Each structure stands twice: as structure tokens, then as C-alpha cells.
Coordinates of C-alpha atoms in Angstrom, one line a residue:
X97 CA 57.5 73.0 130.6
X98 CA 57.2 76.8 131.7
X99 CA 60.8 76.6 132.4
X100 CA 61.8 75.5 128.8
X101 CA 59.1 78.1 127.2
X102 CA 60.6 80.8 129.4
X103 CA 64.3 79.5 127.8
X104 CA 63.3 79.9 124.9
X105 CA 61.9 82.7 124.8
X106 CA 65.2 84.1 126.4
X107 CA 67.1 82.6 123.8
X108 CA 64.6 83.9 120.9
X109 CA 65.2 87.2 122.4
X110 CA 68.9 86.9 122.5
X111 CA 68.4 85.7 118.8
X112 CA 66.4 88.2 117.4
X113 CA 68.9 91.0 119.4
X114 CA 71.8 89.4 117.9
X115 CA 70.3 89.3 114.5
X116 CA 69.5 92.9 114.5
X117 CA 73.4 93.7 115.8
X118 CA 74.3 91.5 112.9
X119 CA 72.4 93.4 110.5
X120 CA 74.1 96.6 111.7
X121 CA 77.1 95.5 111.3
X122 CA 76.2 94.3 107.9
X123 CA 75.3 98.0 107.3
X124 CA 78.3 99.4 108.5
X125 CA 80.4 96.8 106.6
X126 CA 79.0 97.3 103.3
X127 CA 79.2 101.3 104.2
X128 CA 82.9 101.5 104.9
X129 CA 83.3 99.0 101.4
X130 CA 81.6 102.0 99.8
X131 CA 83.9 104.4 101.6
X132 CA 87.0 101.7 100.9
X133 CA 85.7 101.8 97.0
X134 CA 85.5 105.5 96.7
X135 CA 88.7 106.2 99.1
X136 CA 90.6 103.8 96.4
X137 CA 89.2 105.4 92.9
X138 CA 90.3 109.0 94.4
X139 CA 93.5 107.5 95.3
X140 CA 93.9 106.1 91.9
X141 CA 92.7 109.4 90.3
X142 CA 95.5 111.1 92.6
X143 CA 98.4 109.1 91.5
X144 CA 97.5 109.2 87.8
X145 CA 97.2 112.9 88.0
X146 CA 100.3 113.3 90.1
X147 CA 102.6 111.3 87.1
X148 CA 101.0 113.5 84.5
X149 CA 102.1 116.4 86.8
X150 CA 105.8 114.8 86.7
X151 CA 105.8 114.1 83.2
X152 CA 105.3 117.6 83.0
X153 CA 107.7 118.7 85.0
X154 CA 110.3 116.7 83.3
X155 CA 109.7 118.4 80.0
X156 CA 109.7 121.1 81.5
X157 CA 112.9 120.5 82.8
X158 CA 114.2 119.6 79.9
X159 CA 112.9 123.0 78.0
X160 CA 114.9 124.6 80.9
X161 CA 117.9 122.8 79.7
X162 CA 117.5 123.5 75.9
X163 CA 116.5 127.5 76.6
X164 CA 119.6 127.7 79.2
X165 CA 122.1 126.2 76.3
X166 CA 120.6 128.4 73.3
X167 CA 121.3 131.3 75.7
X168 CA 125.0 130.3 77.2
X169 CA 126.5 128.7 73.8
X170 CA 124.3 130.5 70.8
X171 CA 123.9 134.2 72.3
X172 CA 126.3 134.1 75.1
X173 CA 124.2 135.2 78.2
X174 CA 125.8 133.9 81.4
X175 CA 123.3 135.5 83.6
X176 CA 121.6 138.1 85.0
X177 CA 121.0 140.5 87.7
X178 CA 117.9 139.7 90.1
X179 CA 116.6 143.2 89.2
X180 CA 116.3 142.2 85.6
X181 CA 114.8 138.6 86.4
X182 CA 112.2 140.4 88.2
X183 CA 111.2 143.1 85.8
X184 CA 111.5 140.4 83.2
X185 CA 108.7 138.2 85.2
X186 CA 106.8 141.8 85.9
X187 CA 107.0 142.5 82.0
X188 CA 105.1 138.8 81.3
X189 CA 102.6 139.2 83.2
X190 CA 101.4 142.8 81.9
X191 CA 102.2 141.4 78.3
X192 CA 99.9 138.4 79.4
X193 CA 97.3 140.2 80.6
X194 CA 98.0 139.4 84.3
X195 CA 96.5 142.1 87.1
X196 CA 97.9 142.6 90.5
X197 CA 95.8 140.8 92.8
X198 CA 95.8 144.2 95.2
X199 CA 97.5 147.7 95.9
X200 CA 100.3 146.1 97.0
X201 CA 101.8 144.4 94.3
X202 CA 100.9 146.8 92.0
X203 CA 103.0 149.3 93.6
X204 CA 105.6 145.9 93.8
X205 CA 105.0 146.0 89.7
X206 CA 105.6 149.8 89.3
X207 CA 108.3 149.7 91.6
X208 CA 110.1 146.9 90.1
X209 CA 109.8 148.2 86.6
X210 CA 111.5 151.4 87.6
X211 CA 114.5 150.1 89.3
X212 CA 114.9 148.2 86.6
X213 CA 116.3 151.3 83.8
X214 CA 119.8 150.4 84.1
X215 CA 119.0 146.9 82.8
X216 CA 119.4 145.3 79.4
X217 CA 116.0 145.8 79.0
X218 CA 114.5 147.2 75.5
X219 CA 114.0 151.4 77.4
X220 CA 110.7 151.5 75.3
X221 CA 109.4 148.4 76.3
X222 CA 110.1 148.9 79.9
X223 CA 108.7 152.2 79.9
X224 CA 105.2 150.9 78.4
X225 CA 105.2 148.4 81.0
X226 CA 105.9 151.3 83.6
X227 CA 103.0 153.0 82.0
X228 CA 100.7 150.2 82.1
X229 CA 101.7 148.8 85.7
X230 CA 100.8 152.4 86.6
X231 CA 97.5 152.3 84.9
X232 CA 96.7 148.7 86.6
X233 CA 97.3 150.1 89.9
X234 CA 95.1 153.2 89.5
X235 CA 92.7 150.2 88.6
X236 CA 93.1 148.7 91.1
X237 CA 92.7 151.6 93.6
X238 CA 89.6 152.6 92.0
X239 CA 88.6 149.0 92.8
X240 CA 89.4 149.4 95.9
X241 CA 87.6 153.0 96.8
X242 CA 84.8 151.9 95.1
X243 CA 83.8 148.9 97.3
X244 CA 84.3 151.3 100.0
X245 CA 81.7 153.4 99.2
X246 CA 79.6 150.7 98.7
X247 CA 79.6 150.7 95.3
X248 CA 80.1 147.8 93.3
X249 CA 78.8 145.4 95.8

């Protein structure tokens, strides 16, 4: 009789040890469903956000297209030089309120503004777009002296 209490009580043991890896593994099951669940809705989010991103693109593209024809066929522009394309960009973004992130591409700015004068670009516009490049860079050297000295911090 001692023998078969003591095997039991071995095998309630083993039960109640087994039970409580069960349950942990119950835990970790229904955690990495969780995980599984959220895992899947960001992947979801991901690829619905990526085909609005190529929807985009593909119009786009198409605008590319349209511009690229009203420039070739209605006003006869083939191309043009890398200085130019460069100002151009330079011009929108000091139209558009953009600022050079540092010293360095504001000098890039002024720089490229004034190499391009022998461009098909309207003179008076360029030159307020020299003039402005050249007050965003003082800006940004002020900026820059500033939280130097401490100041602005």
C-alpha cells in the first residue's frame, strides 16, 4: 500500500509539473498568436500603403509623360544642360520656401545659382534667387555661431 501511495504521489507530481509546463506553453502560444495577429495587420497596413505608393508613382509617371510631350512637341525643348536642371531644382526650393539643411548646401545653393548666368534662365529671377540663397546661408551661419556660443540652446 506505501508503495502505491508513494506512485502516486510520484505520478501526481509528474502531473501537476506537467500541467504547469502545459500552462506555459499555453501562454507562450496564445502570446506569439498576439504577436502572429499584430505581425499580420502591419503587414497588411504595409502592402496597402505600398500600392497607394505605386499608384502614385504611376501618375506620376504619367504627368512625366504629358509634361515631357507639352515641352518636345508644343514649345520645342529637347533638353537641357545639367547646370540649368540644377539651378532650376535650386530656384524651387527657395520659391517653396525650402532652407538648406546646413552651410554646406547653402554654399551648394549659391554656388549653383551662379554658375548658372549663361543659362536660359529668366536673369532677374536667377539673380533674386542668388540674393536670397545668399541671405539663407548667412541664416544659416548665424544658426550656426549662435549654438556655439551657447546661445539658442
Amino acid at each position: 500500500m506505501k508503495k502505491l501511495g508513494n506512485t502516486f504521489n510520484s505520478l501526481e507530481s509528474k502531473a501537476i509539473k506537467q500541467t504547469r509546463i502545459n500552462d506555459k506553453l499555453k501562454e507562450k502560444f496564445e502570446k506569439t498568436e498576439r504577436d502572429y495577429k499584430q505581425v499580420k495587420s502591419r503587414r497588411d497596413e504595409l502592402i496597402q500603403e505600398n500600392e497607394e505608393l505605386e499608384r502614385k508613382i504611376d501618375l506620376l509617371e504619367d504627368k512625366k509623360v504629358v509634361y515631357a510631350d507639352i515641352l518636345k512637341n508644343d514649345y520645342g525643348l529637347t533638353g537641357i544642360t545639367q547646370e540649368e536642371f540644377n539651378a532650376r531644382l535650386v530656384l524651387n526650393r527657395i520659391e517653396n520656401d525650402y532652407k538648406p539643411r546646413n552651410r554646406q548646401q547653402g554654399e551648394i545653393w549659391v554656388d549653383t545659382l551662379k554658375n548658372a548666368r549663361e543659362t536660359k534662365i529668366e536673369p532677374s529671377r536667377l539673380e533674386r534667387g542668388i540674393d536670397k540663397a545668399k541671405e539663407l546661408l548667412e541664416k544659416v551661419i548665424e544658426i550656426a555661431r549662435n549654438m556655439s556660443r551657447g546661445i539658442g540652446r
